[in-house]
Amino acid sequence: MNDEQIRRHFQAIRRRIARLQQHDAEDWQEIDAALEDLQIIYEEMQSRLETAEIVEQGLMQQTQQMSNAYSHYHELFQASPIPYLVTDTDGIILEANSAIAQLLEVPQRYLIEKPLILYIAPGDRSSFYLKLDRLPQTNGIQVWQMHLRSRANELFAVELHIDTLKGDSGTIERLAIGIYQLSPVQQLAKTFPPQTIPQSLDGLRVLVVDDEADARDFISAVLELHGIAVKAVASAADALEAIEKFSPDVLVSDIRMPGEDGYTLIRKIRALEALKGGHLRAGAITAYCDENREKALSAGFEAHLNKLAEPSQLIEMVSQLAGLP
């Protein structure tokens, strides 16, 4: 029944009442007052209903806005180039974006409800559990340096940036984890933080020659962490050009390189020195155990070092070649 029908109904009742009032006016005055009260109650109910509809519309709008916001941030989460995970407090994966799936080389849907520990390198798992247990006693975003293991068993160094998400009770319910892969240079800087740089190394100029980019980056990082200026090149030809432009104090060269190897390079350098004068102190490095130290020294190098040596040994060799304490 709509409003108009209700009004007509009341009018019909009033007309009937008016006819009956002629018989007993006093009784019908009471009935009329009661009907007036009913009319007021009806109008109040209508007003409250309109208010409820306004509130309902507002709640629906808020719900839609929250839904849109969630969809927006979920899309950002999924599309982010940074690998992200959401886990519970036991490290069980609840959400994972496509970037972490690519990093671990597994289908994205396969990660859900899997323990993150499966992708932590075995050597870091005890540390991971220990840090996980200590999270309730920490504040702010925690940064853990770990090694992850991909589906293909490839290990790589990462930083886990962990933010704790708490419920209404204040207890931790979920962990939001951003994963940042460390380059060899970054990993070295965190593993071997530089101590106070001796004045003797600060500003020393070293030319590094190696056809492998990772090896060049690693050696350069070790030297630069100690204040040494580094020029790194990939071939003997580039090294000869760099000597003219960079004027290094020390040469550190790989022996086995395609085309002209380290032996050929040092012989050319010594031949040029015989014509033009000067002397560039040089150290040979190699990844092969069967390389002959004596052969390297006789070719013109003054030092020889295996690539698996400690960074401190590389610094020591460069310092000695430069004639520094």
Short mmCIF file of C-alpha atoms in Angstrom, two decimals:
data_model
loop_
_atom_site.label_atom_id
_atom_site.label_comp_id
_atom_site.label_asym_id
_atom_site.label_seq_id
_atom_site.Cartn_x
_atom_site.Cartn_y
_atom_site.Cartn_z
CA MET A 1 0.00 0.00 0.00
CA ASN A 2 1.50 3.33 -1.03
CA ASP A 3 1.18 6.73 0.68
CA GLU A 4 -1.77 7.87 -1.44
CA GLN A 5 -3.72 4.71 -0.74
CA ILE A 6 -3.06 5.07 2.98
CA ARG A 7 -4.28 8.69 2.95
CA ARG A 8 -7.46 7.71 1.10
CA HIS A 9 -8.01 4.93 3.60
CA PHE A 10 -7.75 7.39 6.49
CA GLN A 11 -10.16 9.78 4.77
CA ALA A 12 -12.73 7.01 4.32
CA ILE A 13 -12.39 6.11 7.97
CA ARG A 14 -12.89 9.73 8.98
CA ARG A 15 -16.05 10.01 6.87
CA ARG A 16 -17.49 6.92 8.48
CA ILE A 17 -16.50 8.24 11.87
CA ALA A 18 -18.21 11.56 11.13
CA ARG A 19 -21.45 9.74 10.41
CA LEU A 20 -21.14 7.69 13.56
CA GLN A 21 -20.24 10.75 15.66
CA GLN A 22 -23.78 11.90 15.40
CA HIS A 23 -24.75 8.94 17.61
CA ASP A 24 -22.06 9.15 20.26
CA ALA A 25 -19.81 12.22 19.93
CA GLU A 26 -17.81 11.67 23.12
CA ASP A 27 -16.70 8.11 22.28
CA TRP A 28 -15.75 9.04 18.79
CA GLN A 29 -13.63 11.97 19.93
CA GLU A 30 -11.41 9.46 21.73
CA ILE A 31 -11.23 7.31 18.61
CA ASP A 32 -10.35 10.36 16.54
CA ALA A 33 -7.54 11.24 18.95
CA ALA A 34 -6.22 7.69 18.69
CA LEU A 35 -6.27 7.93 14.91
CA GLU A 36 -4.34 11.21 15.12
CA ASP A 37 -1.74 9.41 17.21
CA LEU A 38 -1.56 6.65 14.62
CA GLN A 39 -1.05 9.27 11.91
CA ILE A 40 1.84 10.80 13.86
CA ILE A 41 3.39 7.37 14.45
CA TYR A 42 3.09 6.60 10.75
CA GLU A 43 4.79 9.87 9.78
CA GLU A 44 7.62 9.21 12.25
CA MET A 45 8.08 5.72 10.79
CA GLN A 46 8.24 7.20 7.31
CA SER A 47 10.86 9.71 8.45
CA ARG A 48 12.95 6.98 10.07
CA LEU A 49 12.63 4.82 6.98
CA GLU A 50 13.93 7.67 4.81
CA THR A 51 16.84 8.17 7.24
CA ALA A 52 17.59 4.44 7.15
CA GLU A 53 17.62 4.51 3.35
CA ILE A 54 20.10 7.41 3.38
CA VAL A 55 22.33 5.54 5.85
CA GLU A 56 22.07 2.38 3.74
CA GLN A 57 23.09 4.28 0.62
CA GLY A 58 26.05 5.77 2.48
CA LEU A 59 27.15 2.35 3.71
CA MET A 60 26.81 0.92 0.22
CA GLN A 61 28.96 3.74 -1.16
CA GLN A 62 31.60 3.17 1.53
CA THR A 63 31.58 -0.56 0.83
CA GLN A 64 32.00 0.10 -2.89
CA GLN A 65 34.84 2.54 -2.22
CA MET A 66 36.56 0.00 0.03
CA SER A 67 36.09 -2.68 -2.61
CA ASN A 68 37.51 -0.40 -5.30
CA ALA A 69 40.46 0.52 -3.07
CA TYR A 70 41.16 -3.15 -2.32
CA SER A 71 41.01 -4.00 -6.02
CA HIS A 72 43.33 -1.09 -6.81
CA TYR A 73 45.94 -2.07 -4.24
CA HIS A 74 45.61 -5.74 -5.08
CA GLU A 75 46.32 -4.90 -8.72
CA LEU A 76 49.34 -2.84 -7.63
CA PHE A 77 50.49 -5.76 -5.46
CA GLN A 78 50.19 -8.21 -8.34
CA ALA A 79 51.76 -5.89 -10.92
CA SER A 80 54.65 -4.71 -8.74
CA PRO A 81 58.11 -5.49 -10.16
CA ILE A 82 59.26 -6.04 -6.57
CA PRO A 83 58.65 -9.59 -5.32
CA TYR A 84 56.06 -9.51 -2.52
CA LEU A 85 54.60 -12.11 -0.17
CA VAL A 86 52.03 -12.09 2.60
CA THR A 87 52.39 -14.88 5.16
CA ASP A 88 50.92 -15.83 8.50
CA THR A 89 53.07 -15.77 11.64
CA ASP A 90 54.31 -19.29 10.91
CA GLY A 91 55.62 -18.30 7.48
CA ILE A 92 52.81 -19.95 5.49
CA ILE A 93 52.30 -18.03 2.24
CA LEU A 94 48.84 -16.43 1.98
CA GLU A 95 49.43 -14.15 -1.02
CA ALA A 96 52.18 -13.93 -3.62
CA ASN A 97 52.62 -11.67 -6.63
CA SER A 98 53.93 -12.63 -10.05
CA ALA A 99 57.39 -11.15 -9.40
CA ILE A 100 58.17 -13.59 -6.57
CA ALA A 101 56.83 -16.46 -8.67
CA GLN A 102 59.25 -15.52 -11.46
CA LEU A 103 62.12 -15.16 -9.00
CA LEU A 104 61.53 -18.62 -7.52
CA GLU A 105 60.65 -20.11 -10.93
CA VAL A 106 57.36 -21.63 -9.77
CA PRO A 107 53.73 -21.04 -10.83
CA GLN A 108 52.17 -18.22 -8.82
CA ARG A 109 49.19 -20.28 -7.63
CA TYR A 110 51.53 -23.03 -6.44
CA LEU A 111 53.02 -20.74 -3.78
CA ILE A 112 49.76 -20.23 -1.89
CA GLU A 113 49.58 -22.16 1.42
CA LYS A 114 53.18 -23.33 1.02
CA PRO A 115 55.74 -22.70 3.80
CA LEU A 116 58.20 -19.96 2.84
CA ILE A 117 60.93 -22.04 4.49
CA LEU A 118 60.83 -24.33 1.44
CA TYR A 119 62.49 -21.54 -0.55
CA ILE A 120 65.00 -20.49 2.11
CA ALA A 121 68.51 -21.91 1.59
CA PRO A 122 69.13 -24.81 4.03
CA GLY A 123 71.98 -22.94 5.69
CA ASP A 124 69.69 -20.00 6.57
CA ARG A 125 66.63 -21.92 7.79
CA SER A 126 67.52 -22.05 11.49
CA SER A 127 68.23 -18.30 11.41
CA PHE A 128 64.89 -17.69 9.66
CA TYR A 129 62.94 -19.56 12.35
CA LEU A 130 64.84 -17.79 15.13
CA LYS A 131 64.08 -14.36 13.66
CA LEU A 132 60.45 -15.39 13.13
CA ASP A 133 60.09 -16.30 16.81
CA ARG A 134 61.56 -12.95 17.86
CA LEU A 135 59.23 -10.81 15.73
CA PRO A 136 56.72 -10.09 18.56
CA GLN A 137 59.54 -8.37 20.49
CA THR A 138 60.52 -6.10 17.59
CA ASN A 139 59.15 -2.82 16.26
CA GLY A 140 59.07 -1.36 12.76
CA ILE A 141 60.14 -2.98 9.52
CA GLN A 142 62.76 -5.70 9.96
CA VAL A 143 65.45 -6.36 7.34
CA TRP A 144 66.82 -9.90 7.18
CA GLN A 145 69.62 -10.93 4.86
CA MET A 146 69.01 -14.45 3.59
CA HIS A 147 69.64 -16.74 0.66
CA LEU A 148 66.68 -18.04 -1.34
CA ARG A 149 66.67 -21.19 -3.42
CA SER A 150 64.75 -21.32 -6.69
CA ARG A 151 63.01 -24.34 -8.14
CA ALA A 152 66.13 -24.92 -10.24
CA ASN A 153 68.22 -25.02 -7.01
CA GLU A 154 69.87 -21.69 -7.82
CA LEU A 155 70.90 -19.79 -4.69
CA PHE A 156 70.80 -15.99 -4.56
CA ALA A 157 71.23 -13.43 -1.82
CA VAL A 158 68.24 -11.29 -0.86
CA GLU A 159 67.03 -8.88 1.77
CA LEU A 160 63.63 -9.63 3.29
CA HIS A 161 61.90 -6.40 4.35
CA ILE A 162 59.28 -7.59 6.83
CA ASP A 163 56.38 -5.49 8.10
CA THR A 164 54.09 -6.92 10.79
CA LEU A 165 50.33 -6.54 10.31
CA LYS A 166 48.44 -6.55 13.61
CA GLY A 167 44.79 -7.28 14.38
CA ASP A 168 42.39 -5.38 16.65
CA SER A 169 43.85 -7.13 19.70
CA GLY A 170 47.32 -5.83 18.89
CA THR A 171 48.78 -9.26 18.15
CA ILE A 172 50.63 -9.99 14.91
CA GLU A 173 48.38 -11.76 12.41
CA ARG A 174 50.25 -11.49 9.11
CA LEU A 175 53.62 -10.56 7.67
CA ALA A 176 54.04 -8.40 4.56
CA ILE A 177 57.39 -9.28 2.98
CA GLY A 178 59.18 -7.37 0.24
CA ILE A 179 62.09 -9.26 -1.31
CA TYR A 180 65.06 -7.37 -2.75
CA GLN A 181 67.72 -9.37 -4.58
CA LEU A 182 71.28 -8.31 -3.82
CA SER A 183 73.80 -7.87 -6.60
CA PRO A 184 77.29 -9.30 -6.05
CA VAL A 185 78.53 -5.80 -5.23
CA GLN A 186 75.76 -5.17 -2.68
CA GLN A 187 76.27 -8.58 -1.14
CA LEU A 188 79.97 -7.95 -0.79
CA ALA A 189 79.39 -4.56 0.82
CA LYS A 190 77.11 -6.12 3.43
CA THR A 191 79.32 -9.15 4.02
CA PHE A 192 82.59 -7.22 4.24
CA PRO A 193 81.79 -3.74 5.53
CA PRO A 194 84.77 -1.45 5.00
CA GLN A 195 86.83 -0.59 8.02
CA THR A 196 88.65 2.70 8.39
CA ILE A 197 90.38 3.22 5.06
CA PRO A 198 94.14 3.51 5.38
CA GLN A 199 95.36 6.79 3.93
CA SER A 200 97.82 4.78 1.81
CA LEU A 201 94.99 3.09 -0.19
CA ASP A 202 92.72 6.09 -0.54
CA GLY A 203 92.98 7.29 -4.15
CA LEU A 204 95.18 4.44 -5.43
CA ARG A 205 94.38 3.73 -9.11
CA VAL A 206 93.97 0.09 -10.21
CA LEU A 207 93.17 -1.28 -13.66
CA VAL A 208 91.20 -4.58 -13.57
CA VAL A 209 91.13 -6.82 -16.64
CA ASP A 210 88.76 -9.82 -16.80
CA ASP A 211 86.45 -11.08 -19.54
CA GLU A 212 83.84 -12.25 -16.98
CA ALA A 213 81.53 -9.43 -15.87
CA ASP A 214 80.78 -10.97 -12.46
CA ALA A 215 84.48 -11.29 -11.69
CA ARG A 216 85.14 -7.68 -12.75
CA ASP A 217 82.30 -6.44 -10.56
CA PHE A 218 83.43 -8.47 -7.56
CA ILE A 219 87.08 -7.43 -7.74
CA SER A 220 86.11 -3.80 -8.39
CA ALA A 221 83.80 -3.82 -5.37
CA VAL A 222 86.49 -5.22 -3.08
CA LEU A 223 88.95 -2.54 -4.17
CA GLU A 224 86.46 0.35 -4.11
CA LEU A 225 85.39 -0.54 -0.57
CA HIS A 226 88.95 0.33 0.46
CA GLY A 227 89.01 3.71 -1.27
CA ILE A 228 90.76 2.54 -4.43
CA ALA A 229 89.83 4.12 -7.77
CA VAL A 230 89.10 1.31 -10.24
CA LYS A 231 88.88 1.07 -14.02
CA ALA A 232 87.56 -2.33 -15.19
CA VAL A 233 87.79 -3.61 -18.78
CA ALA A 234 87.01 -6.90 -20.51
CA SER A 235 89.94 -7.47 -22.88
CA ALA A 236 93.66 -6.99 -23.39
CA ALA A 237 93.03 -4.46 -26.17
CA ASP A 238 90.81 -2.37 -23.88
CA ALA A 239 93.44 -2.62 -21.16
CA LEU A 240 96.18 -1.17 -23.37
CA GLU A 241 93.92 1.76 -24.24
CA ALA A 242 92.95 2.28 -20.60
CA ILE A 243 96.60 2.40 -19.51
CA GLU A 244 97.09 5.47 -21.68
CA LYS A 245 93.95 7.25 -20.47
CA PHE A 246 93.57 6.04 -16.86
CA SER A 247 97.27 5.94 -15.83
CA PRO A 248 96.84 3.17 -13.23
CA ASP A 249 99.25 2.55 -10.36
CA VAL A 250 98.60 -1.22 -10.41
CA LEU A 251 97.30 -3.74 -12.95
CA VAL A 252 95.22 -6.76 -11.84
CA SER A 253 94.61 -9.07 -14.80
CA ASP A 254 92.99 -12.44 -15.40
CA ILE A 255 95.23 -14.90 -17.21
CA ARG A 256 92.79 -16.97 -19.25
CA MET A 257 90.85 -14.70 -21.58
CA PRO A 258 89.61 -15.25 -25.15
CA GLY A 259 91.78 -13.79 -27.88
CA GLU A 260 94.77 -12.21 -26.17
CA ASP A 261 95.25 -13.73 -22.72
CA GLY A 262 96.89 -12.22 -19.65
CA TYR A 263 100.34 -13.47 -20.64
CA THR A 264 100.12 -11.70 -24.00
CA LEU A 265 98.89 -8.53 -22.33
CA ILE A 266 101.73 -8.30 -19.81
CA ARG A 267 104.35 -9.01 -22.47
CA LYS A 268 102.99 -6.16 -24.62
CA ILE A 269 102.99 -3.84 -21.62
CA ARG A 270 106.59 -4.68 -20.76
CA ALA A 271 107.63 -4.23 -24.42
CA LEU A 272 106.05 -0.77 -24.52
CA GLU A 273 107.76 0.14 -21.25
CA ALA A 274 111.11 -0.85 -22.74
CA LEU A 275 110.52 1.70 -25.49
CA LYS A 276 108.80 4.51 -23.57
CA GLY A 277 110.03 3.96 -20.04
CA GLY A 278 108.00 3.62 -16.85
CA HIS A 279 106.85 0.50 -15.07
CA LEU A 280 103.33 -0.66 -14.20
CA ARG A 281 103.23 -3.07 -11.26
CA ALA A 282 101.02 -6.04 -12.18
CA GLY A 283 99.36 -8.98 -10.46
CA ALA A 284 97.85 -12.02 -12.16
CA ILE A 285 94.62 -13.66 -10.99
CA THR A 286 93.18 -16.98 -12.10
CA ALA A 287 90.31 -19.33 -11.30
CA TYR A 288 92.32 -22.40 -12.28
CA CYS A 289 94.44 -24.36 -9.83
CA ASP A 290 96.85 -25.58 -12.49
CA GLU A 291 98.03 -22.11 -13.48
CA ASN A 292 101.79 -21.86 -12.93
CA ARG A 293 102.89 -19.08 -10.60
CA GLU A 294 106.40 -19.15 -11.99
CA LYS A 295 105.08 -18.84 -15.55
CA ALA A 296 103.09 -15.76 -14.58
CA LEU A 297 106.09 -14.17 -12.89
CA SER A 298 108.42 -14.94 -15.77
CA ALA A 299 105.93 -13.43 -18.23
CA GLY A 300 106.17 -10.10 -16.42
CA PHE A 301 103.70 -10.21 -13.51
CA GLU A 302 105.06 -9.45 -10.02
CA ALA A 303 102.34 -11.31 -8.09
CA HIS A 304 99.92 -14.20 -8.55
CA LEU A 305 96.60 -14.88 -6.77
CA ASN A 306 93.77 -17.39 -7.08
CA LYS A 307 90.30 -15.91 -7.57
CA LEU A 308 89.03 -17.94 -4.62
CA ALA A 309 91.34 -16.08 -2.24
CA GLU A 310 89.86 -13.92 0.52
CA PRO A 311 89.20 -10.26 -0.33
CA SER A 312 91.77 -9.29 2.28
CA GLN A 313 94.42 -11.21 0.30
CA LEU A 314 93.55 -9.25 -2.84
CA ILE A 315 93.92 -5.98 -0.93
CA GLU A 316 97.21 -7.18 0.50
CA MET A 317 98.51 -8.07 -2.98
CA VAL A 318 97.53 -4.69 -4.43
CA SER A 319 99.09 -2.85 -1.48
CA GLN A 320 102.36 -4.74 -1.90
CA LEU A 321 102.41 -4.13 -5.64
CA ALA A 322 101.93 -0.42 -5.04
CA GLY A 323 104.78 -0.49 -2.54
CA LEU A 324 102.48 0.57 0.30
CA PRO A 325 102.49 -0.66 3.91
#
